[in-house]
CSV table of C-alpha atoms and ligand atoms in Angstrom, one decimal:
chain,number,residue,atom,x,y,z
A,118,MET,CA,32.6,140.5,87.6
A,119,PRO,CA,31.8,137.2,89.3
A,120,GLU,CA,29.8,137.4,92.5
A,121,PRO,CA,30.3,134.6,96.0
A,122,ILE,CA,27.1,131.6,94.8
A,123,LEU,CA,27.0,130.7,98.9
A,124,LYS,CA,26.1,133.1,102.1
A,125,TRP,CA,28.9,132.3,104.5
A,126,ALA,CA,29.9,133.1,108.4
A,127,GLY,CA,32.6,135.8,108.3
A,128,GLY,CA,32.3,136.4,104.8
A,129,LYS,CA,33.6,139.8,103.3
A,130,ARG,CA,31.5,141.4,101.0
A,131,GLN,CA,30.7,144.3,103.7
A,132,ILE,CA,34.6,145.3,103.9
A,133,LEU,CA,35.6,143.8,100.7
A,134,SER,CA,37.1,147.4,99.5
A,135,GLN,CA,39.0,148.4,103.1
A,136,ILE,CA,40.5,144.6,102.2
A,137,VAL,CA,41.9,145.3,99.0
A,138,ASP,CA,43.0,148.8,99.6
A,139,HIS,CA,45.7,146.9,101.5
A,140,PHE,CA,46.8,144.6,98.5
A,141,PRO,CA,50.0,145.2,96.7
A,142,SER,CA,48.5,146.8,93.5
A,143,ASP,CA,47.8,144.5,90.2
A,144,GLU,CA,50.9,144.3,88.0
A,145,LYS,CA,52.6,143.3,91.6
A,146,ILE,CA,50.5,139.9,92.0
A,147,MET,CA,52.1,137.0,90.4
A,148,GLY,CA,49.6,134.1,91.7
A,149,TYR,CA,46.5,133.7,93.8
A,150,HIS,CA,46.1,132.3,97.7
A,151,GLU,CA,42.9,131.3,99.8
A,152,PRO,CA,43.7,129.1,102.2
A,153,PHE,CA,40.0,129.8,104.0
A,154,PHE,CA,37.9,130.4,101.1
A,155,GLY,CA,34.7,129.9,102.7
A,156,GLY,CA,31.9,132.5,100.3
A,157,GLY,CA,35.1,133.3,98.5
A,158,ALA,CA,34.0,136.9,98.3
A,159,VAL,CA,37.5,138.3,97.7
A,160,PHE,CA,38.5,135.7,94.9
A,161,PHE,CA,35.1,136.3,92.8
A,162,ARG,CA,34.7,139.8,93.0
A,163,ARG,CA,38.5,141.0,92.8
A,164,CYS,CA,41.3,137.6,92.4
A,165,HIS,CA,40.0,134.9,90.0
A,166,SER,CA,42.1,136.8,86.9
A,167,TYR,CA,45.6,135.2,88.7
A,168,ASP,CA,46.8,131.5,88.5
A,169,GLY,CA,46.7,130.1,92.2
A,170,THR,CA,45.5,128.0,95.0
A,171,ILE,CA,42.2,128.1,97.3
A,172,ASN,CA,41.5,125.9,99.9
A,173,ASP,CA,38.7,125.3,102.7
A,174,ILE,CA,38.7,122.2,105.5
A,175,ASN,CA,34.9,122.0,104.5
A,176,THR,CA,35.0,118.9,102.9
A,177,ARG,CA,31.8,119.8,101.2
A,178,LEU,CA,31.9,123.1,100.5
A,179,ILE,CA,35.0,122.1,98.3
A,180,ASN,CA,33.5,119.2,96.6
A,181,PHE,CA,30.9,122.5,95.8
A,182,TYR,CA,33.7,124.2,94.3
A,183,LYS,CA,35.2,121.6,91.7
A,184,ILE,CA,31.4,120.5,90.5
A,185,VAL,CA,30.9,124.2,89.9
A,186,ARG,CA,34.6,124.1,88.4
A,187,ASP,CA,34.2,121.1,86.3
A,188,HIS,CA,30.7,120.6,85.8
A,189,PRO,CA,28.4,123.4,86.0
A,190,ASN,CA,25.4,122.6,83.2
A,191,GLU,CA,25.3,118.8,85.5
A,192,LEU,CA,24.6,121.1,88.6
A,193,LEU,CA,22.2,123.6,86.9
A,194,SER,CA,19.9,120.9,85.9
A,195,GLN,CA,20.2,119.0,89.7
A,196,LEU,CA,18.9,122.7,90.7
A,197,GLU,CA,16.5,122.9,88.7
A,198,LYS,CA,15.2,119.2,89.9
A,199,PHE,CA,14.7,121.0,93.6
A,200,ASP,CA,10.5,121.4,95.0
A,201,ARG,CA,10.2,124.8,97.4
A,202,PRO,CA,11.8,123.9,100.6
A,203,ASP,CA,7.4,124.3,102.3
A,204,ALA,CA,6.9,121.3,99.7
A,205,ASP,CA,5.7,118.1,100.9
A,206,PRO,CA,8.4,115.1,100.9
A,207,ASP,CA,8.9,113.3,97.3
A,208,PRO,CA,7.6,110.0,98.1
A,209,ASP,CA,9.6,108.4,95.8
A,210,ARG,CA,12.9,109.5,97.4
A,211,ARG,CA,14.7,108.2,100.9
A,212,PHE,CA,13.2,109.7,104.1
A,213,ASP,CA,9.8,110.8,102.6
A,214,LYS,CA,8.6,110.2,106.2
A,215,THR,CA,10.8,109.8,109.1
A,216,ASN,CA,14.7,110.3,109.2
A,217,ARG,CA,17.5,108.3,110.3
A,218,LYS,CA,16.4,108.6,113.6
A,219,GLY,CA,12.8,107.7,113.0
A,220,LYS,CA,12.0,111.6,113.7
A,221,GLU,CA,8.7,112.9,111.3
A,222,ILE,CA,9.8,114.6,108.2
A,223,LYS,CA,7.5,117.5,107.3
A,224,SER,CA,9.0,119.0,104.4
A,225,ASN,CA,11.2,118.4,101.4
A,226,TYR,CA,13.8,120.8,103.3
A,227,TYR,CA,14.5,118.2,106.0
A,228,GLN,CA,13.8,115.0,103.6
A,229,VAL,CA,16.8,117.2,100.9
A,230,ARG,CA,18.7,118.3,104.8
A,231,GLU,CA,19.0,114.1,105.1
A,232,LEU,CA,19.8,112.8,101.9
A,233,PHE,CA,22.7,116.0,102.3
A,234,ASN,CA,23.9,114.2,105.2
A,235,ARG,CA,24.9,110.6,103.4
A,236,ARG,CA,28.5,111.3,103.3
A,237,PRO,CA,29.3,111.8,107.0
A,238,ASN,CA,27.0,108.3,107.1
A,239,ASP,CA,28.9,106.8,105.0
A,240,GLU,CA,26.1,106.0,103.1
A,241,GLU,CA,26.8,106.2,99.2
A,242,PHE,CA,26.4,109.7,97.7
A,243,ASP,CA,26.9,111.0,93.7
A,244,GLU,CA,28.7,114.8,94.4
A,245,ILE,CA,27.0,116.7,91.9
A,246,GLU,CA,24.0,115.6,93.7
A,247,GLU,CA,25.4,116.7,96.8
A,248,ALA,CA,26.5,120.0,95.3
A,249,ALA,CA,23.7,121.3,94.0
A,250,GLN,CA,22.0,120.1,97.4
A,251,LEU,CA,24.5,122.1,99.7
A,252,LEU,CA,23.3,125.4,96.9
A,253,TYR,CA,19.8,124.7,97.5
A,254,LEU,CA,19.9,124.2,101.7
A,255,ASN,CA,22.6,127.5,102.0
A,256,ARG,CA,19.8,129.9,99.9
A,257,THR,CA,16.5,128.0,101.9
A,258,CYS,CA,18.0,127.2,105.6
A,259,TYR,CA,18.1,129.5,108.5
A,260,ASN,CA,20.2,133.0,108.3
A,261,GLY,CA,22.6,130.7,105.5
A,262,LEU,CA,24.2,129.5,108.3
A,263,TYR,CA,26.0,126.5,107.9
A,264,ARG,CA,26.7,124.0,110.9
A,265,GLU,CA,27.4,120.3,111.7
A,266,ASN,CA,26.9,119.0,114.8
A,267,LEU,CA,29.2,116.3,116.6
A,268,SER,CA,28.9,113.6,113.5
A,269,GLY,CA,29.3,115.9,110.6
A,270,GLU,CA,25.6,116.5,110.1
A,271,PHE,CA,24.1,119.3,108.4
A,272,ASN,CA,21.6,120.4,111.0
A,273,VAL,CA,20.6,123.9,110.5
A,274,PRO,CA,16.8,124.6,110.4
A,275,SER,CA,14.7,126.3,107.9
A,276,GLY,CA,14.3,129.2,106.6
A,277,ASN,CA,11.8,131.9,105.8
A,278,TYR,CA,11.8,132.5,102.4
A,279,SER,CA,9.1,134.1,100.5
A,280,ASN,CA,10.7,133.2,96.8
A,281,PRO,CA,14.3,131.6,97.7
A,282,ASP,CA,15.9,131.3,94.3
A,283,TRP,CA,18.7,128.2,94.8
A,284,GLU,CA,19.4,128.0,91.0
A,285,GLN,CA,22.3,131.2,91.1
A,286,ARG,CA,21.9,130.5,86.9
A,287,SER,CA,24.9,133.4,86.3
A,288,ARG,CA,26.8,133.1,89.7
A,289,ILE,CA,27.5,129.6,88.9
A,290,ARG,CA,28.3,130.5,85.2
A,291,GLU,CA,30.2,132.8,85.9
A,292,ALA,CA,31.9,131.4,88.9
A,293,SER,CA,33.0,128.1,86.8
A,294,GLU,CA,34.8,130.3,84.6
A,295,ALA,CA,36.4,132.2,87.1
A,296,LEU,CA,37.7,128.9,88.9
A,297,GLU,CA,39.5,127.4,85.7
A,298,GLY,CA,42.7,126.9,86.3
A,299,VAL,CA,42.7,127.2,89.7
A,300,GLU,CA,43.7,124.4,91.9
A,301,ILE,CA,41.0,123.8,94.9
A,302,PHE,CA,42.3,121.9,97.8
A,303,ASN,CA,40.8,120.9,100.7
A,304,THR,CA,43.0,120.3,103.8
A,305,ASP,CA,44.5,122.6,106.5
A,306,PHE,CA,45.9,126.1,105.5
A,307,SER,CA,49.3,125.0,106.0
A,308,TYR,CA,49.3,123.5,102.8
A,309,VAL,CA,49.9,127.1,101.2
A,310,ALA,CA,53.5,126.8,102.0
A,311,ASP,CA,54.3,124.3,99.4
A,312,HIS,CA,52.6,126.4,96.8
A,313,ALA,CA,52.8,129.9,97.2
A,314,GLU,CA,55.6,131.4,95.5
A,315,GLU,CA,57.5,135.2,95.5
A,316,GLY,CA,55.5,137.8,94.4
A,317,ASP,CA,52.2,136.0,95.2
A,318,LEU,CA,49.5,137.2,97.4
A,319,VAL,CA,48.3,135.2,99.9
A,320,TYR,CA,45.2,136.4,101.2
A,321,CYS,CA,43.3,134.3,105.0
A,322,ASP,CA,40.8,134.7,106.7
A,323,PRO,CA,40.1,132.3,109.0
A,324,PRO,CA,37.6,131.8,111.3
A,325,TYR,CA,36.9,134.6,114.7
A,326,ASP,CA,39.1,133.9,117.6
A,327,PRO,CA,35.1,133.6,119.5
A,328,SER,CA,36.4,135.4,122.6
A,329,GLY,CA,37.2,138.5,120.2
A,330,ASP,CA,38.6,139.8,123.3
A,331,ALA,CA,42.6,139.9,123.7
A,332,SER,CA,41.7,139.3,128.2
A,333,THR,CA,39.9,136.0,127.4
A,334,PHE,CA,42.3,134.9,124.2
A,335,ALA,CA,43.9,132.2,125.6
A,336,GLU,CA,40.5,130.7,126.0
A,337,TYR,CA,39.9,128.1,123.2
A,338,SER,CA,39.2,124.4,122.8
A,339,SER,CA,41.3,122.1,120.2
A,340,ASP,CA,37.6,122.2,117.8
A,341,VAL,CA,37.8,126.3,117.6
A,342,PHE,CA,40.3,128.3,115.9
A,343,GLY,CA,41.5,129.6,118.7
A,344,LYS,CA,45.0,131.1,120.0
A,345,GLU,CA,47.5,127.7,119.0
A,346,GLU,CA,45.8,128.2,115.4
A,347,GLN,CA,45.8,132.0,115.5
A,348,GLU,CA,49.6,131.2,116.5
A,349,ARG,CA,50.5,128.8,114.0
A,350,LEU,CA,48.8,130.7,110.8
A,351,ARG,CA,50.6,133.7,112.4
A,352,ASP,CA,54.6,131.7,112.0
A,353,LEU,CA,53.4,130.7,108.3
A,354,ALA,CA,52.9,134.3,107.5
A,355,LEU,CA,56.2,135.1,108.5
A,356,GLU,CA,57.6,132.4,106.8
A,357,LEU,CA,56.2,133.6,103.5
A,358,ASN,CA,57.5,137.0,104.3
A,359,ASP,CA,61.1,135.4,104.1
A,360,ARG,CA,59.7,133.8,100.8
A,361,GLY,CA,58.9,137.5,99.6
A,362,VAL,CA,55.2,136.5,99.4
A,363,TYR,CA,52.3,139.1,100.6
A,364,VAL,CA,50.3,137.7,103.3
A,365,VAL,CA,47.0,139.5,103.8
A,366,ILE,CA,45.1,138.6,106.8
A,367,SER,CA,41.8,140.0,108.2
A,368,ASN,CA,40.0,138.9,111.6
A,369,ALA,CA,39.2,140.1,114.9
A,370,PRO,CA,40.6,142.4,117.0
A,371,SER,CA,42.8,140.7,119.4
A,372,VAL,CA,44.9,139.1,116.6
A,373,GLY,CA,45.9,142.2,115.5
A,374,GLU,CA,48.8,141.8,118.8
A,375,LEU,CA,50.4,138.4,117.3
A,376,TYR,CA,51.6,140.9,114.8
A,377,GLU,CA,52.7,143.9,116.1
A,378,PRO,CA,56.0,142.6,117.5
A,379,PHE,CA,56.6,142.1,113.5
A,380,ASN,CA,56.2,146.2,112.4
A,381,GLU,CA,60.7,145.6,111.6
A,382,ASP,CA,59.5,143.2,109.7
A,383,GLY,CA,57.0,144.7,107.1
A,384,PHE,CA,54.0,143.4,108.8
A,385,HIS,CA,51.1,146.4,109.3
A,386,VAL,CA,48.3,146.1,111.9
A,387,SER,CA,45.0,148.5,110.9
A,388,ARG,CA,41.7,148.2,112.7
A,389,VAL,CA,38.5,148.5,110.1
A,390,GLY,CA,35.0,148.8,111.0
A,391,ALA,CA,32.8,145.9,110.1
A,392,ARG,CA,28.9,145.1,110.1
A,393,ARG,CA,28.7,141.4,111.1
A,394,ALA,CA,25.8,139.4,109.6
A,395,ILE,CA,25.9,136.3,111.7
A,396,ASN,CA,27.2,135.7,114.6
A,397,SER,CA,26.5,132.6,117.1
A,398,ASN,CA,25.1,134.2,119.7
A,399,GLY,CA,23.0,136.6,117.8
A,400,ASP,CA,23.9,139.6,119.5
A,401,GLY,CA,26.7,141.0,117.0
A,402,ARG,CA,25.1,142.8,114.5
A,403,GLY,CA,26.1,145.8,115.3
A,404,GLU,CA,29.9,147.6,114.0
A,405,VAL,CA,32.3,145.2,115.1
A,406,LYS,CA,35.8,146.3,114.4
A,407,GLU,CA,38.3,144.0,112.7
A,408,VAL,CA,41.7,143.9,111.6
A,409,ILE,CA,43.6,143.7,108.6
A,410,VAL,CA,47.3,142.7,109.1
A,411,THR,CA,49.3,142.9,106.1
A,412,ASN,CA,53.2,143.3,104.3
A,413,ALA,CA,52.0,143.9,101.2
A,414,GLU,CA,52.9,147.8,102.0
A,415,GLU,CA,56.0,147.4,102.8
A,416,LEU,CA,57.5,144.1,101.9
A,417,ARG,CA,61.0,143.4,104.2
A,418,THR,CA,62.1,139.6,104.6
A,419,ARG,CA,63.7,139.3,108.7
A,420,ASP,CA,67.0,140.2,108.1
A,421,GLY,CA,66.0,144.2,106.9
A,422,THR,CA,66.3,143.4,103.1
A,423,ILE,CA,64.0,144.4,101.0
A,424,PRO,CA,63.5,141.9,98.0
A,425,GLU,CA,63.7,143.7,94.8
A,426,PHE,CA,60.2,142.4,93.2
A,427,ALA,CA,58.4,144.8,96.1
A,428,PHE,CA,59.3,148.0,94.2
B,194,SAM,C1,35.6,133.6,107.7
B,194,SAM,S1,35.3,131.7,106.6
B,194,SAM,C2,35.8,132.7,105.6
B,194,SAM,C3,34.7,133.5,104.4
B,194,SAM,C4,35.4,133.6,103.4
B,194,SAM,N1,36.4,134.9,103.6
B,194,SAM,C5,34.1,134.4,103.0
B,194,SAM,O1,34.6,135.7,102.2
B,194,SAM,O2,33.0,134.3,102.6
B,194,SAM,C6,36.9,130.5,107.7
B,194,SAM,C7,37.0,129.3,107.0
B,194,SAM,O3,37.7,128.5,106.9
B,194,SAM,C8,37.7,127.3,107.3
B,194,SAM,N2,38.5,126.7,108.1
B,194,SAM,C9,38.8,126.6,110.1
B,194,SAM,N3,40.0,126.0,109.9
B,194,SAM,C10,40.7,126.0,108.9
B,194,SAM,C11,42.2,125.4,108.9
B,194,SAM,N4,42.7,125.0,109.9
B,194,SAM,N5,42.4,125.3,107.8
B,194,SAM,C12,41.5,125.9,106.1
B,194,SAM,N6,40.1,126.4,106.5
B,194,SAM,C13,39.9,126.4,107.6
B,194,SAM,C14,36.5,127.5,107.8
B,194,SAM,O4,35.1,125.9,107.1
B,194,SAM,C15,36.1,128.4,106.8
B,194,SAM,O5,34.8,128.2,106.0
């Protein structure tokens, strides 16, 4: 079975079985789409055998998956060339002494990080090399976080691993096969309206509402996935439901209230326990509740009819 290659905030390894329990049975699924892909835990562990699409708004993440699909051997040979993160910077490469801002570069990790940031600085870059750098940084950075500053530069500090494995050879080979024939997009989640067809399953795992609390749900800024975005996703889910598409959404509990009024239309909201591994304020390592919304258990259109394929 293929495994996710990257560590990703909000990754769904912990509650994978509870999520897939809410999916329709295998023989009912005609195609699979995952518009908020991240580390793709559900796709790799459960849904890679269907035709379909994956998508994420993160450009360098999506470049990585395209390279995994189309150029696994070249990616692996690039990965072999990396030195340990705490090694000295390579004197034959740019940024061996200082970064773009003139700050001292002390180790190989920070040199690779500076080289990885060529794309947001409008400098020439090689897509295969960038994909290799992304995996290297993901496996050696602090906590496996992916975070960019306002200029789009990846800015996570080095982690402290005794034996980091950035090559991930078997995972890359298996993931490459799993992605064969899958269309890969780098856009807003709404693309899926043009791709999902009757009988397909769309699994959505959007970023968490930052408040995680219904009482402060309305407080959002334009650069986070706040209430307005969640409502846009809800409206898309209703549209897909009307067209006979299965939809499953996992998110923070406050999101449940957006779907509860649509119970009659076939949307069911359940709450499950999840252990959240990465949380930006650092105190979120305990048990938290997660909501799973699905229309797959009883798929009805809003005029009250149950489409034939649902049986
Ligand atoms: C919670 S993570 C998905 C984690 C994934 N399920 C896993 O197993 O690793 C949410 C993802 O949504 C992406 N994202 C944020 N806004 C988006 C948008 N408007 N359209 C598509 N993707 C978006 C983020 O880049 C992030 O990778």
